[in-house]
XYZ file of C-alpha atoms in Angstrom:
671
model
C -8.523 -12.449 -31.714
C -6.614 -15.584 -30.987
C -2.657 -15.955 -30.722
C -0.822 -19.211 -30.548
C 3.133 -19.024 -29.776
C 5.797 -19.711 -27.404
C 6.962 -17.672 -24.523
C 10.445 -16.041 -25.560
C 10.795 -13.411 -22.730
C 9.161 -12.685 -19.279
C 9.605 -8.719 -19.023
C 7.663 -8.436 -15.578
C 5.643 -10.807 -13.471
C 3.784 -9.800 -10.352
C 4.363 -12.575 -7.844
C 1.150 -11.865 -5.889
C -1.397 -11.922 -8.542
C 0.671 -13.134 -11.656
C 0.012 -10.068 -13.907
C 2.473 -10.475 -16.546
C 4.285 -8.606 -19.382
C 5.969 -11.025 -21.740
C 7.075 -11.484 -25.421
C 5.366 -14.407 -27.385
C 6.758 -15.914 -30.557
C 4.299 -16.662 -33.082
C 4.759 -18.009 -36.718
C 4.619 -14.362 -37.999
C 6.239 -12.199 -35.191
C 7.280 -11.549 -31.670
C 4.352 -9.962 -29.931
C 4.286 -8.145 -26.332
C 1.451 -9.580 -24.382
C -0.002 -8.385 -20.961
C -2.465 -9.949 -18.642
C -2.822 -12.592 -15.784
C -0.680 -15.602 -16.563
C 0.348 -17.724 -13.672
C 2.965 -20.417 -13.414
C 4.527 -19.592 -16.856
C 7.922 -19.632 -17.781
C 10.197 -19.050 -20.919
C 9.508 -21.909 -23.332
C 5.810 -22.471 -22.475
C 3.279 -22.697 -25.560
C 0.206 -20.798 -25.034
C -3.075 -20.085 -26.728
C -4.555 -16.728 -25.872
C -7.576 -14.793 -26.716
C -7.801 -11.168 -26.447
C -7.324 -8.005 -28.160
C -4.545 -5.383 -29.409
C -4.175 -2.125 -27.373
C -1.786 0.749 -27.668
C 0.071 1.738 -24.511
C 1.000 5.455 -24.489
C 4.801 4.613 -23.710
C 5.167 0.875 -24.782
C 3.063 0.866 -27.919
C 1.318 -1.954 -29.546
C 0.519 -4.902 -27.019
C -1.906 -7.936 -26.887
C -4.213 -7.717 -23.891
C -5.056 -11.111 -22.856
C -8.757 -11.955 -21.917
C -8.442 -15.906 -21.565
C -5.581 -18.229 -21.743
C -4.663 -21.891 -22.217
C -1.476 -23.693 -21.935
C -0.910 -26.184 -24.742
C 1.501 -28.788 -25.498
C 4.540 -27.685 -27.678
C 3.756 -28.263 -31.268
C 7.455 -28.975 -32.443
C 10.131 -31.015 -31.154
C 12.298 -27.813 -30.907
C 9.781 -26.078 -28.743
C 9.215 -29.408 -26.629
C 12.950 -29.468 -26.040
C 12.969 -25.724 -24.838
C 9.981 -26.378 -22.609
C 11.471 -29.266 -20.976
C 14.820 -27.597 -20.336
C 13.300 -24.411 -19.026
C 14.106 -25.018 -15.535
C 10.489 -25.935 -14.252
C 11.452 -29.645 -13.869
C 14.112 -30.088 -11.215
C 17.369 -31.676 -12.635
C 16.328 -31.247 -16.313
C 18.355 -28.594 -18.056
C 18.863 -27.927 -21.749
C 21.273 -30.860 -22.317
C 19.123 -33.514 -20.713
C 16.055 -32.203 -22.282
C 17.906 -32.366 -25.743
C 18.875 -36.078 -24.877
C 15.359 -37.010 -24.057
C 13.875 -35.446 -27.222
C 16.511 -36.828 -29.268
C 16.028 -40.369 -28.009
C 12.126 -40.551 -28.156
C 11.256 -38.031 -30.682
C 7.599 -37.725 -31.484
C 6.797 -40.197 -28.669
C 8.358 -37.918 -25.992
C 4.950 -36.675 -24.600
C 3.547 -40.234 -24.569
C 6.504 -41.630 -22.800
C 6.291 -38.835 -20.031
C 2.558 -39.321 -19.541
C 2.155 -43.093 -19.778
C 5.570 -44.894 -19.793
C 7.761 -42.729 -17.536
C 10.203 -45.617 -16.526
C 11.521 -45.716 -20.159
C 13.187 -42.349 -19.550
C 15.830 -44.356 -17.647
C 16.951 -45.646 -21.239
C 18.386 -42.063 -21.858
C 22.041 -41.738 -20.704
C 22.372 -39.974 -17.305
C 18.824 -40.827 -16.048
C 18.208 -43.280 -13.294
C 14.899 -44.966 -12.783
C 14.027 -43.073 -9.587
C 14.948 -39.801 -11.589
C 12.893 -40.839 -14.473
C 9.743 -41.226 -12.278
C 10.589 -37.795 -10.637
C 10.704 -36.121 -13.956
C 7.556 -37.555 -15.203
C 5.593 -36.836 -11.945
C 6.885 -33.121 -12.085
C 5.935 -32.724 -15.672
C 2.279 -34.244 -15.081
C 1.838 -32.283 -12.003
C 2.834 -28.876 -14.003
C 0.279 -29.844 -16.382
C -2.491 -30.844 -14.015
C -1.997 -27.367 -12.135
C -2.447 -25.520 -15.258
C -5.807 -27.207 -16.074
C -6.987 -26.430 -12.526
C -5.950 -22.715 -13.050
C -7.980 -22.595 -16.219
C -10.832 -24.292 -14.566
C -10.860 -22.181 -11.491
C -11.269 -18.914 -13.631
C -14.838 -19.770 -14.038
C -15.355 -19.577 -10.252
C -13.674 -16.341 -9.901
C -10.740 -17.980 -7.896
C -7.590 -15.913 -8.242
C -4.522 -17.687 -9.606
C -2.635 -17.539 -6.353
C -5.093 -20.044 -5.014
C -4.555 -22.681 -7.506
C -1.582 -24.361 -5.646
C -3.568 -24.619 -2.455
C -6.520 -26.058 -4.347
C -4.246 -28.495 -6.085
C -2.304 -29.434 -2.849
C -5.847 -29.921 -0.993
C -7.638 -31.851 -3.751
C -4.857 -33.328 -5.793
C -5.092 -34.600 -9.423
C -8.728 -35.106 -9.060
C -9.549 -31.394 -8.007
C -11.437 -30.614 -11.128
C -13.745 -33.687 -10.550
C -14.308 -32.787 -7.051
C -15.150 -29.342 -7.559
C -17.663 -30.299 -10.158
C -19.309 -32.825 -7.660
C -19.189 -30.111 -4.788
C -18.495 -26.522 -5.768
C -18.623 -25.526 -2.216
C -15.566 -27.449 -1.276
C -13.694 -24.224 -2.539
C -14.732 -22.464 0.546
C -12.588 -24.810 2.542
C -9.505 -24.813 0.286
C -9.151 -21.400 -1.287
C -8.928 -17.807 0.354
C -11.224 -14.809 -0.579
C -13.476 -16.870 -2.889
C -16.656 -15.037 -4.289
C -19.284 -17.314 -2.702
C -22.318 -15.868 -4.504
C -20.386 -16.799 -7.774
C -19.856 -20.414 -6.523
C -23.316 -20.556 -5.117
C -24.909 -19.405 -8.525
C -22.912 -22.082 -10.435
C -24.080 -24.754 -7.936
C -27.567 -23.712 -8.254
C -27.417 -23.976 -12.115
C -26.045 -27.415 -11.662
C -29.101 -28.414 -9.909
C -28.229 -27.963 -6.222
C -31.301 -27.357 -3.917
C -31.747 -24.200 -1.989
C -31.732 -26.030 1.202
C -29.109 -28.560 0.152
C -27.147 -29.174 3.591
C -23.820 -28.756 1.906
C -24.818 -25.408 0.473
C -26.166 -24.205 3.997
C -23.022 -25.373 5.750
C -20.781 -23.649 3.083
C -22.857 -20.508 3.536
C -22.447 -20.729 7.558
C -18.598 -21.144 7.007
C -18.521 -18.154 4.474
C -20.142 -15.984 6.953
C -17.862 -16.846 9.825
C -14.742 -16.282 7.691
C -15.966 -12.954 6.579
C -16.355 -12.163 10.182
C -12.586 -12.977 10.751
C -11.722 -10.407 8.096
C -13.010 -7.795 10.304
C -11.205 -9.047 13.213
C -13.890 -11.102 14.918
C -13.153 -14.508 16.183
C -16.835 -15.420 16.822
C -20.364 -14.207 15.932
C -23.622 -13.791 17.893
C -25.981 -16.468 17.005
C -28.955 -14.278 15.796
C -26.797 -12.009 13.554
C -25.162 -15.298 11.976
C -28.559 -16.702 11.462
C -29.996 -13.583 9.793
C -26.825 -13.147 7.640
C -27.232 -16.766 6.229
C -30.896 -16.639 5.750
C -30.564 -13.552 3.604
C -27.491 -14.843 1.752
C -29.163 -18.151 0.930
C -32.856 -17.499 1.008
C -33.499 -20.399 3.281
C -35.536 -20.832 6.552
C -34.090 -20.763 9.964
C -34.885 -24.264 10.550
C -32.722 -25.252 7.686
C -29.987 -23.254 9.292
C -30.397 -24.784 12.593
C -30.273 -28.408 11.059
C -27.089 -27.437 9.645
C -25.686 -25.934 12.727
C -26.514 -29.104 14.828
C -24.506 -31.311 12.140
C -21.644 -28.903 12.081
C -21.240 -28.774 15.617
C -21.385 -32.618 15.755
C -18.453 -32.756 13.257
C -16.501 -30.062 15.238
C -16.675 -27.588 12.334
C -17.929 -24.747 14.542
C -18.121 -24.299 18.412
C -21.168 -22.825 20.137
C -20.363 -20.958 23.402
C -22.880 -19.262 25.733
C -21.630 -16.220 27.589
C -23.027 -13.382 29.413
C -26.457 -14.640 28.314
C -25.613 -14.425 24.602
C -24.680 -17.398 22.292
C -21.682 -17.123 20.236
C -20.540 -19.367 17.266
C -16.976 -20.009 16.309
C -15.387 -21.740 13.425
C -14.082 -24.611 15.751
C -10.519 -23.706 14.726
C -10.565 -20.272 16.253
C -12.178 -21.348 19.274
C -9.335 -23.906 19.540
C -6.742 -21.157 19.280
C -8.470 -18.945 21.831
C -8.754 -21.803 24.257
C -5.205 -22.665 23.963
C -3.970 -19.173 24.717
C -6.235 -18.920 27.761
C -5.117 -22.224 29.000
C -1.333 -21.775 28.430
C -1.375 -18.194 29.964
C -3.125 -19.455 33.040
C -0.848 -22.527 33.494
C 2.187 -20.299 32.885
C 0.952 -17.959 35.544
C 0.199 -20.511 38.058
C 3.373 -22.284 37.801
C 6.082 -21.943 40.664
C 7.707 -18.396 40.553
C 11.304 -19.399 40.204
C 12.470 -16.089 38.777
C 11.222 -13.868 41.883
C 13.863 -11.468 43.120
C 14.336 -11.054 46.849
C 14.929 -7.552 48.236
C 13.317 -5.931 45.203
C 13.071 -2.486 46.721
C 16.722 -2.494 47.582
C 17.641 -3.452 44.009
C 15.333 -1.027 42.412
C 17.149 1.703 44.555
C 20.533 0.540 43.329
C 19.373 0.701 39.614
C 17.906 4.099 40.138
C 21.292 5.299 41.609
C 23.071 3.725 38.668
C 20.871 5.043 35.764
C 19.936 8.271 37.546
C 16.352 7.494 36.514
C 13.928 7.642 39.549
C 10.696 5.641 39.296
C 7.250 6.694 40.249
C 5.115 4.648 42.747
C 2.972 3.261 39.876
C 6.334 2.251 38.073
C 7.448 0.449 41.059
C 4.090 -1.136 41.525
C 4.385 -2.400 37.788
C 7.969 -3.903 38.564
C 6.761 -5.576 41.825
C 3.763 -7.154 39.828
C 6.151 -8.453 37.204
C 8.406 -9.832 40.246
C 5.477 -11.587 41.954
C 3.460 -12.932 38.813
C 4.754 -15.182 35.940
C 2.486 -13.327 33.630
C 1.779 -9.657 33.775
C 0.289 -6.876 31.672
C 1.573 -3.201 31.863
C -0.619 -1.009 29.858
C -0.891 2.786 29.469
C -0.927 5.687 26.977
C 2.016 7.467 25.411
C 4.266 9.171 27.907
C 3.193 7.177 30.867
C 6.719 5.505 31.616
C 6.300 2.051 30.106
C 9.794 2.175 28.352
C 11.364 3.133 31.698
C 9.951 0.160 33.408
C 11.126 -2.296 30.497
C 14.747 -0.750 30.905
C 14.503 -1.145 34.769
C 13.201 -4.694 34.340
C 16.201 -5.528 31.752
C 18.637 -4.214 34.390
C 17.050 -6.204 37.270
C 17.403 -9.599 35.405
C 20.718 -8.750 33.713
C 22.189 -8.486 37.314
C 20.827 -11.862 38.227
C 22.227 -13.407 35.080
C 18.798 -14.054 33.581
C 18.218 -14.068 29.743
C 15.702 -11.436 28.714
C 14.228 -11.546 25.395
C 12.602 -8.485 23.687
C 10.236 -8.484 20.880
C 7.348 -6.713 19.187
C 4.814 -7.585 16.407
C 6.402 -5.348 13.541
C 9.856 -4.733 12.348
C 9.611 -0.868 12.993
C 8.298 -1.561 16.634
C 11.172 -3.913 17.211
C 13.653 -1.468 15.986
C 12.121 1.342 18.000
C 12.347 -1.103 21.100
C 16.092 -1.635 20.406
C 16.810 2.065 20.115
C 14.872 2.935 23.397
C 16.407 0.057 25.554
C 19.843 -0.271 23.950
C 18.967 -4.148 23.932
C 18.555 -6.085 20.730
C 14.827 -6.790 20.077
C 13.237 -8.933 17.204
C 9.939 -9.285 15.572
C 7.922 -12.156 16.973
C 7.955 -14.030 13.549
C 11.784 -13.925 13.517
C 12.033 -14.686 17.167
C 9.716 -17.784 16.767
C 11.192 -18.613 13.241
C 7.510 -18.706 11.829
C 8.215 -16.441 8.878
C 7.582 -19.063 6.243
C 4.382 -20.832 7.860
C 2.312 -21.361 4.799
C -1.438 -20.478 5.183
C -3.351 -23.169 3.482
C -7.023 -22.275 2.618
C -8.570 -19.922 5.338
C -6.885 -21.499 8.267
C -3.136 -20.954 9.315
C -1.245 -23.806 10.564
C -2.108 -24.190 14.243
C -0.038 -27.561 14.485
C 3.016 -25.862 13.277
C 6.017 -26.965 15.499
C 7.379 -24.019 17.403
C 10.953 -24.345 18.823
C 10.949 -23.406 22.518
C 12.493 -20.242 23.408
C 15.602 -20.158 25.462
C 14.858 -17.398 27.849
C 13.912 -16.505 31.374
C 11.894 -13.278 30.783
C 10.049 -12.435 27.577
C 8.873 -8.833 27.080
C 6.523 -7.963 24.201
C 5.941 -4.398 23.302
C 2.990 -2.961 21.129
C 0.858 -5.856 22.337
C -2.259 -4.137 20.989
C -0.937 -5.321 17.347
C -0.705 -8.967 18.181
C -3.584 -11.145 16.746
C -4.710 -14.505 18.255
C -2.474 -16.719 15.834
C 0.650 -14.878 16.630
C -0.357 -15.107 20.397
C -0.946 -18.703 19.899
C 2.488 -19.320 18.374
C 4.152 -17.478 21.206
C 2.445 -19.190 24.138
C 3.346 -22.506 22.300
C 7.084 -21.672 22.656
C 7.198 -20.762 26.268
C 8.449 -23.116 29.110
C 6.740 -23.255 32.528
C 8.688 -20.946 34.693
C 9.522 -18.300 31.945
C 8.097 -14.764 32.955
C 6.062 -13.106 30.241
C 5.397 -9.312 30.463
C 2.957 -7.907 27.934
C 3.181 -4.114 27.343
C 0.928 -2.027 25.230
C -1.932 0.681 24.651
C -5.248 -0.589 24.092
C -6.078 2.699 22.642
C -3.935 2.120 19.803
C -5.212 0.261 16.487
C -6.046 -3.255 17.116
C -4.310 -6.087 15.323
C -4.862 -6.563 11.536
C -5.510 -10.136 11.990
C -8.414 -11.690 14.064
C -8.601 -11.099 17.790
C -8.155 -8.265 20.212
C -5.719 -10.145 22.529
C -4.489 -7.442 24.723
C -7.743 -5.766 25.599
C -9.517 -9.092 26.019
C -6.874 -10.290 28.420
C -7.131 -6.967 30.391
C -10.981 -7.386 30.402
C -10.904 -10.850 31.689
C -9.339 -9.828 35.009
C -7.476 -13.194 35.076
C -4.068 -11.550 34.466
C -2.435 -9.101 36.796
C -2.704 -5.650 35.007
C -0.978 -2.504 35.861
C -2.462 0.525 34.271
C -0.079 3.603 34.137
C -2.115 6.993 33.813
C 0.321 9.534 34.901
C 1.877 11.515 32.169
C 5.560 12.191 33.171
C 6.826 15.659 33.145
C 9.065 15.692 30.123
C 6.327 13.837 28.049
C 3.685 16.392 29.319
C 5.549 19.060 27.475
C 4.398 17.510 24.080
C 1.009 18.576 22.814
C 1.003 15.345 20.793
C 0.871 13.302 23.855
C -1.622 15.568 25.994
C -3.968 15.692 22.990
C -3.887 11.909 22.520
C -4.962 11.418 26.195
C -7.542 14.245 25.728
C -9.148 12.369 22.731
C -9.052 9.104 24.619
C -10.959 10.799 27.400
C -13.594 12.306 25.097
C -12.092 15.689 25.223
C -11.196 18.285 22.617
C -7.682 19.407 21.693
C -5.857 21.813 23.872
C -7.015 25.351 23.240
C -4.612 28.224 23.078
C -5.447 29.809 26.505
C -4.715 26.523 28.153
C -0.956 26.343 26.811
C 1.902 26.814 29.228
C 4.881 28.575 28.095
C 7.092 25.309 28.376
C 4.684 23.260 26.137
C 6.378 22.128 22.822
C 4.993 23.136 19.510
C 4.701 19.870 18.149
C 0.922 19.672 17.431
C -0.902 21.860 14.919
C -4.641 21.468 14.100
C -5.720 22.870 10.591
C -9.529 22.774 10.245
C -10.398 22.480 6.440
C -13.479 20.724 4.772
C -12.331 21.318 1.189
C -10.360 18.354 -0.378
C -8.556 20.526 -2.698
C -7.398 22.935 -0.067
C -6.298 20.039 2.305
C -4.244 18.752 -0.511
C -2.578 22.223 -0.927
C -1.978 22.537 2.797
C -0.375 19.070 2.816
C 1.973 19.749 -0.208
C 2.744 23.216 1.281
C 3.679 21.764 4.660
C 5.868 19.025 3.137
C 7.499 21.370 0.765
C 8.859 24.074 2.849
C 6.671 25.272 5.769
C 7.713 22.636 8.183
C 11.382 23.233 6.988
C 10.919 27.028 8.210
C 9.120 25.974 11.487
C 11.692 23.291 12.687
C 14.180 22.604 10.004
C 12.292 19.465 9.263
C 13.341 17.490 5.954
C 10.696 15.744 4.336
C 12.708 12.672 3.524
C 14.266 12.463 7.093
C 11.518 13.839 9.499
C 8.016 13.993 7.868
C 5.534 11.401 6.981
C 2.092 11.876 5.662
C -0.573 9.371 7.211
C -4.070 9.152 5.676
C -6.975 6.726 6.526
C -7.622 5.675 3.043
C -6.029 4.647 -0.485
C -8.577 6.037 -2.751
C -9.708 9.576 -3.456
C -7.872 12.897 -3.630
C -6.503 12.539 -0.223
C -5.754 8.763 -0.352
C -2.386 7.345 -0.592
C -2.495 6.796 -4.438
C -3.209 10.506 -5.362
C -1.146 11.928 -2.281
C 1.837 9.859 -3.481
C 1.548 11.028 -7.104
C 1.324 14.721 -6.044
C 3.990 14.661 -3.472
C 6.472 12.752 -5.766
C 5.711 15.450 -8.359
C 6.332 18.221 -5.900
C 9.329 16.799 -3.948
C 11.059 14.443 -6.434
C 9.913 15.543 -9.962
C 11.013 14.076 -13.297
C 14.709 15.093 -14.042
C 16.697 14.053 -17.080
C 19.542 13.223 -14.746
C 17.715 10.844 -12.515
C 16.970 7.245 -13.748
C 13.406 6.150 -13.275
C 11.456 3.082 -14.048
C 7.744 2.618 -15.072
C 6.185 -0.460 -13.696
C 2.384 -0.802 -14.535
C 1.749 2.606 -14.485
C 3.878 3.444 -11.322
C 7.059 5.521 -11.834
C 9.785 4.579 -9.512
C 12.518 7.249 -9.512
C 16.027 7.583 -7.851
C 15.259 9.719 -4.698
C 11.906 8.192 -4.061
C 10.758 7.293 -0.691
C 9.333 3.809 -0.754
C 7.850 1.053 1.728
C 8.279 -2.722 1.710
C 4.822 -3.945 1.687
C 5.182 -7.672 2.512
C 7.624 -9.785 4.462
C 10.470 -11.100 2.498
C 12.564 -13.389 4.585
C 14.909 -14.474 1.827
C 15.824 -11.133 0.100
C 19.765 -10.289 0.620
C 20.929 -7.254 2.217
C 24.372 -5.951 3.222
C 25.304 -3.065 5.654
C 25.550 0.427 3.990
C 29.226 1.065 5.471
C 30.315 -2.447 5.953
C 29.785 -4.801 3.085
C 31.278 -7.749 5.022
C 28.170 -7.471 7.181
C 25.113 -9.037 5.530
C 22.062 -10.943 6.047
C 18.545 -11.594 4.699
C 15.091 -10.176 5.279
C 13.217 -7.004 4.787
C 9.793 -6.743 6.465
C 6.360 -5.174 5.931
C 6.447 -1.453 6.939
C 10.319 -0.696 6.425
C 10.846 2.618 4.741
C 13.754 3.271 2.352
C 15.014 5.565 -0.360
C 15.691 4.467 -4.013
C 19.432 5.191 -4.686
C 19.936 3.604 -8.193
C 17.962 2.041 -11.019
C 20.171 -0.034 -13.131
C 18.433 -0.814 -16.583
C 21.212 -2.983 -17.825
C 20.831 -5.368 -14.857
C 17.230 -4.729 -14.410
C 17.744 -3.868 -10.717
C 16.847 -1.140 -8.237
C 18.973 -0.355 -5.137
C 17.150 0.790 -2.013
C 18.594 1.995 1.078
C 16.699 1.028 4.441
C 18.282 2.998 7.397
C 21.562 1.196 7.532
C 21.284 -1.639 4.928
C 21.290 -1.747 1.301
C 18.849 -4.099 -0.789
C 18.865 -4.752 -4.392
C 15.387 -5.594 -6.027
C 15.074 -7.100 -9.345
C 12.417 -5.477 -11.689
C 10.060 -8.355 -11.225
C 10.199 -7.880 -7.270
C 8.988 -4.098 -7.505
C 5.506 -5.299 -6.477
C 6.898 -5.631 -2.911
C 7.539 -1.905 -2.895
C 5.135 1.203 -3.094
C 5.450 4.822 -2.750
C 5.607 5.973 1.010
C 5.508 9.808 0.714
C 1.980 9.076 2.020
C 1.002 5.828 3.810
C -2.329 4.635 5.262
C -2.941 4.679 9.110
C -2.802 0.718 9.166
C 0.543 0.936 7.294
C 1.700 3.487 9.798
C 0.794 0.954 12.463
C 2.957 -1.807 10.598
C 5.716 0.772 10.597
């Protein structure tokens, strides 16, 4: 069926993928529509194709299959469209004056004679051109969105494509569909390739082969790799494009000449990089070596004496290995301290802070995630920030497949920089950091290479250690207090290729903090998890689920994935209750009392302290856990408590939250 009408109300819109629930006003009736509608706002006129469906809770709806934005068909709807807020500086009153003045010629004036808008009272010549430019850009963007649908390009990419290619985007894509590989994220190369071949592009066309090579290298970065072995790349591209090795070789030669790729011979193997990734790695290596070789102006004399004074003051006595680590920090500008849990890394950090504080040196603490930074603050008593916040790079826009390497980073005002949880730092974040460091700054990298690697490309900590170019102290002794934990002992045994501690090996003083339940049946495992969370652990150690327990699983899908586990645990631990407010968003029920997680960085969202409303700020970050305290249907808001801060979410912002009764291993890493 086809519908034509004007958007009257937007009930919900997912800002990531633009899935929308709205009300459209047709000539006959108001109809609820659902589907993917990017860049729409109240007052827009649409032509939709789709079908009616019946939602079990919300009733009859029109499910959108294809869409087209059309120009308003009446002067009244045109006035509403111009005044809906999409054009900066044009509100309802200005829109009314424009339409009253030009009438049926309004569209023509906006497109072809924008300077005449200055004839309207209150509009200057410069403002007239600005209004027309915004109007036409919005219209062009919509045409591009519709066109890109044919290529399987998500709507979130339309702005990047428009920004890169401008008003001639459609013509450029039709002339060379492969250009989308450069200007859009996560494109379906096979779909683009199929359309290009149908347009007559030859199998061995060089643009096609070059795009296939780029696509292969980009795919490798999604799996954390910055470079690919030559033979693996050639074979992948040959299978992908059905071309000969000679064709690939010719394309590689040209791409190398144009600095689109970089070829490096290392350990008798040939590695191929996207040039951008090679530049990032090269910059990190160069900056670190330069920093390390600079004059050591922060070196402390009589270090042994000062360590003894700190030990006496703190009543914490360091092992010889810990003293060796502090000595390494003192004699080098760049130093790595690595070791598993319970090996004393935090004690070293605290001692370093005390040392430099005594000498009136500014020490900056940071970590790659919000949760890691918070834990660092708790263990050291000093403020720690996320690297994104420290470097003020929260809003760097990632255009196409390449983050902004040339982004200007403000230099850090610090004498010593300590980064914890370094295993989670990828090459781009590391590159931003080294750009911010002055020569003479001490950089201390702390982490455990046996933890999960970074989500982004690169394995920075392990690669730096393996390079043997940066002084590294490896802590391998588990301290007595930590050695009482079966969690810590078992983690070291697993890393050493050993099995869990057996009952006969357990000493009396060992804590009962680790239990292994062997079960192969998924349904029984689910029963075990629910049983542990809903009472058994409470009896063992007075563990409250919402305060002390976190379920972690490797996957999102399946009976033991986060989706099903969250549903089952919510039903058991926070079931439907007529006294509790709840809100159904796209099939997910958010309920007062639910445990939730922020799943993306939001640097702008407002928060205030739970117990002191005079203290407030902005920013909630990926991995932060909270509890829903209130759902306000009148204001269409949800109140969430994150530790000591309160945040209000509009219903349209709830795509930033997901249930956190169970989370994935990678989300636990972010946490």
